[in-house]
Structures are given as structure tokens and as C-alpha cells.
Amino acid sequence: MGIGTALHYVGSVMLFVAMVLTIVVDISAPVVKNITFINLDLPGDADARMGVFGYCTTGGNGGDLVCSRSRVGYDPAKVLEGVDDADFSWGRADTTEALTRVFILHPVGTGVLAIALLLSLLPGSTIASILAAVVSAVAFVINAVAVIVTFVVVNLLLGEVREGTGDGRYGNAVWISLAAAALSLIATILLLFTCCAGRRRRARENRKSVRY
């Protein structure tokens, strides 16, 4: 096995790992309560956790977590106002509600990564290798945008809560999504490198065969 082929398979493995990580993010709260974008500690011993498709909250006095149904887009300001009577600014409330709809890019990125992985595993096909690199690049862009939007929403919520008497912190899904985006970028670079290197090698072999 040549170096180029080995690097190509490394890129495929990274695509697989990135896809698994994005699946973990996709099942964040309200599906899995302990996988979250943000964990908020609110007055009155109340808590709120938010993920891709919804949120989980407790009332005061440390009650059990109650989760929303899964849906595309939700209103974090309304959620927090219902838990501890927080008073969000209109600008932040409208912005965070609109941006949660962009969270749908997380599962979209998962699907695109799956396509890139399948293309990268097709044996001996130059076209498939090129397509795998291109689709992997698209997956990176989608995941990068999703990560940026997630950071924006989390920071807006943290800023609003900390202006009051609450506190909060980044959830584990933020870092998982960041790692997935980084892996998809590295995989894209490897696939592009091995694809271009393979084309140059085949071109040299063709020139040699013409000579002889």
C-alpha cells in the first residue's frame, strides 16, 4: 500500500469519526438530557439545558428535568422567562430564536459526511475520489457554519443570564461539534492531497507507457 492510499484511508476514517461525533450532537437535548449546547444555572435552584431540537428545564427547588418535544427552532428567551421570569432584550430574544432554526445544519452536516464517506470508500475510482473530496469540503462548510451559529447563540444566552443573577457554561455538544468540524477539514485536505497526487502519478505512468 502506497503512502497516498494510506493517507486516503486515514481521511476516510476521519470522515467516519466526524460523522459519529455529529450524530452525538444530533441527539442532544431534548433527546439525550446530558448532551447539551449550554447548561444554565438559574435563580431558585432552576436549570435549563438546550440542544439541537429543543431543551430541558427544571422548575425551582431542583425538580426533575422536563424536556420539550423535538422540533426545528425554539425560543430560548421564552423558555428562560418561563423558568425564572428572566427579562430578555427584544434584540437578543429575536436573534436567538431565529438562530436556533439554523441548528438544523447539524444533522444536515451528518448526512453530507455520510455521503462523502461512502464516496471515499469506492475502490479505484478517480471520479469518486474527486467527488469525495468535494462533498467532504461541503460537509466542512456546513458543520463550520453550524458551529459558529451555536457559539453565537450560547454566548448571547450566557451574556443575558449573567447580567441577571444566574450563571451558565458551555455544554459538551459545543466541543463535540467543533471537533467534528475540525476532523472534516483535515479529512478534506487529505482527500484533496491524495486525489491530486494520484492523478499526477497516473499521468506520469501514462507518459512513460507512451514512450515505450
XYZ file of C-alpha atoms in Angstrom:
212
model
C 0.000 0.000 0.000
C 1.433 3.365 -1.040
C 1.567 6.474 1.113
C -1.164 8.127 -0.935
C -3.523 5.195 -0.440
C -2.773 5.093 3.284
C -3.494 8.812 3.644
C -6.715 8.368 1.694
C -7.896 5.731 4.149
C -6.879 7.955 7.065
C -9.096 10.637 5.546
C -11.953 8.135 5.300
C -11.513 7.169 8.958
C -11.622 10.840 9.941
C -14.835 11.275 7.976
C -16.316 8.323 9.841
C -15.295 9.689 13.238
C -16.603 13.154 12.328
C -19.919 11.612 11.270
C -20.222 9.702 14.568
C -19.498 12.898 16.515
C -22.158 14.820 14.614
C -24.663 12.045 15.327
C -23.904 12.503 19.034
C -24.613 16.231 18.645
C -27.842 15.498 16.743
C -29.249 13.548 19.690
C -28.534 16.325 22.189
C -31.302 17.668 24.454
C -34.197 17.080 24.438
C -33.378 13.564 23.136
C -30.453 12.915 25.499
C -30.576 15.232 28.510
C -26.857 15.129 29.285
C -25.709 16.147 25.789
C -26.187 19.913 25.539
C -25.043 23.136 23.914
C -25.496 25.138 27.089
C -26.188 24.447 30.769
C -27.769 27.309 32.698
C -27.938 27.616 36.483
C -30.869 29.901 37.247
C -32.197 31.501 40.428
C -34.346 29.372 42.700
C -32.346 26.209 42.019
C -33.741 26.042 38.476
C -31.788 24.704 35.493
C -32.061 24.802 31.705
C -30.287 22.707 29.089
C -30.525 23.277 25.354
C -29.616 21.237 22.291
C -30.276 20.957 18.565
C -34.019 20.273 18.581
C -35.175 21.610 21.923
C -34.474 21.989 25.621
C -34.936 20.566 29.104
C -35.766 22.624 32.206
C -36.478 22.233 35.894
C -38.700 24.399 37.984
C -37.490 25.832 41.241
C -36.308 23.758 44.195
C -34.405 21.316 41.986
C -37.301 19.491 40.392
C -36.939 16.830 37.727
C -35.905 17.807 34.212
C -38.821 18.209 31.847
C -37.968 18.231 28.149
C -39.714 19.794 25.179
C -40.748 17.861 22.116
C -38.183 17.784 19.309
C -38.674 20.447 16.641
C -36.743 22.737 14.322
C -36.281 26.062 16.061
C -37.416 27.175 19.515
C -37.456 30.330 21.639
C -34.729 30.236 24.322
C -35.817 33.591 25.764
C -39.374 32.354 26.276
C -38.059 29.159 27.848
C -35.968 31.052 30.382
C -38.701 33.584 31.105
C -40.991 30.657 31.930
C -38.454 29.150 34.308
C -37.229 32.152 36.311
C -39.089 35.216 34.972
C -35.964 36.459 33.167
C -36.445 39.595 31.105
C -34.611 39.278 27.778
C -33.977 42.212 25.489
C -36.054 42.071 22.302
C -32.934 42.017 20.144
C -31.392 39.003 21.836
C -34.716 37.188 22.096
C -35.474 37.520 18.383
C -31.885 36.706 17.365
C -31.595 33.552 19.440
C -34.987 32.279 18.280
C -34.054 32.795 14.618
C -30.623 31.209 15.010
C -31.939 28.058 16.677
C -33.558 27.255 13.326
C -30.077 27.135 11.833
C -29.262 24.272 14.226
C -30.818 22.041 11.559
C -27.439 22.319 9.810
C -26.011 19.897 12.382
C -27.993 16.861 11.092
C -27.641 18.129 7.515
C -23.874 18.048 8.014
C -24.176 14.481 9.290
C -25.894 13.402 6.086
C -23.331 15.106 3.857
C -20.497 13.485 5.817
C -22.122 10.082 5.258
C -22.210 10.696 1.502
C -18.552 11.810 1.495
C -17.589 8.694 3.451
C -19.340 6.358 1.027
C -17.697 8.058 -1.960
C -14.263 7.843 -0.335
C -14.657 4.078 0.090
C -15.366 3.362 -3.579
C -12.307 1.445 -4.842
C -10.110 2.686 -7.675
C -12.387 5.428 -8.977
C -10.796 8.793 -9.716
C -14.185 10.476 -10.155
C -15.399 9.074 -6.820
C -12.239 10.330 -5.110
C -12.722 13.822 -6.519
C -16.386 13.811 -5.528
C -15.496 12.569 -2.041
C -13.099 15.490 -1.581
C -15.664 17.992 -2.866
C -18.510 16.603 -0.748
C -16.211 16.476 2.275
C -15.410 20.166 1.737
C -19.135 20.937 1.587
C -19.642 18.989 4.817
C -16.910 21.021 6.494
C -18.530 24.300 5.432
C -21.933 23.169 6.716
C -20.521 21.975 10.027
C -18.392 25.100 10.430
C -21.426 27.355 9.919
C -23.414 25.251 12.404
C -20.627 25.537 14.987
C -20.336 29.316 14.531
C -24.098 29.779 14.917
C -24.060 27.576 18.013
C -21.308 29.656 19.620
C -23.236 32.849 18.843
C -26.438 31.540 20.445
C -24.635 30.194 23.501
C -22.734 33.431 24.071
C -25.896 35.526 23.702
C -27.676 33.374 26.276
C -24.729 33.352 28.666
C -24.429 37.131 28.421
C -28.134 37.638 29.130
C -28.238 35.217 32.054
C -25.053 36.557 33.641
C -26.433 40.080 33.520
C -29.028 38.820 35.984
C -28.416 36.538 38.941
C -27.872 33.302 37.033
C -24.833 31.621 35.551
C -24.056 29.084 32.857
C -21.422 27.219 30.911
C -20.804 25.635 27.550
C -22.262 22.180 27.120
C -20.320 19.179 25.847
C -22.083 19.194 22.448
C -20.406 22.506 21.567
C -16.956 20.967 21.813
C -18.061 17.757 20.117
C -19.393 19.720 17.128
C -16.169 21.743 16.995
C -14.097 18.540 16.948
C -16.295 17.128 14.156
C -15.782 20.258 12.047
C -12.018 20.107 12.582
C -11.882 16.439 11.597
C -13.931 17.078 8.461
C -11.488 19.830 7.478
C -8.474 17.551 7.961
C -10.231 14.767 6.038
C -10.941 17.175 3.179
C -7.290 18.209 2.990
C -6.124 14.580 2.974
C -8.626 13.551 0.303
C -7.702 16.506 -1.903
C -3.997 15.773 -1.489
C -4.276 12.060 -2.258
C -6.639 12.726 -5.169
C -4.270 15.227 -6.799
C -1.239 13.075 -6.056
C -2.927 10.046 -7.604
C -3.791 11.957 -10.772
C -0.202 13.174 -11.147
C 1.125 9.639 -10.639
C -1.212 8.206 -13.256
C -0.256 10.989 -15.686
C 3.445 10.133 -15.265
C 2.717 6.442 -15.812
C 0.765 7.246 -18.976
C 3.633 9.346 -20.352
C 6.084 6.527 -19.652
C 3.869 3.986 -21.397
C 3.629 6.246 -24.475
C 7.408 6.497 -24.654
C 7.902 2.760 -24.613
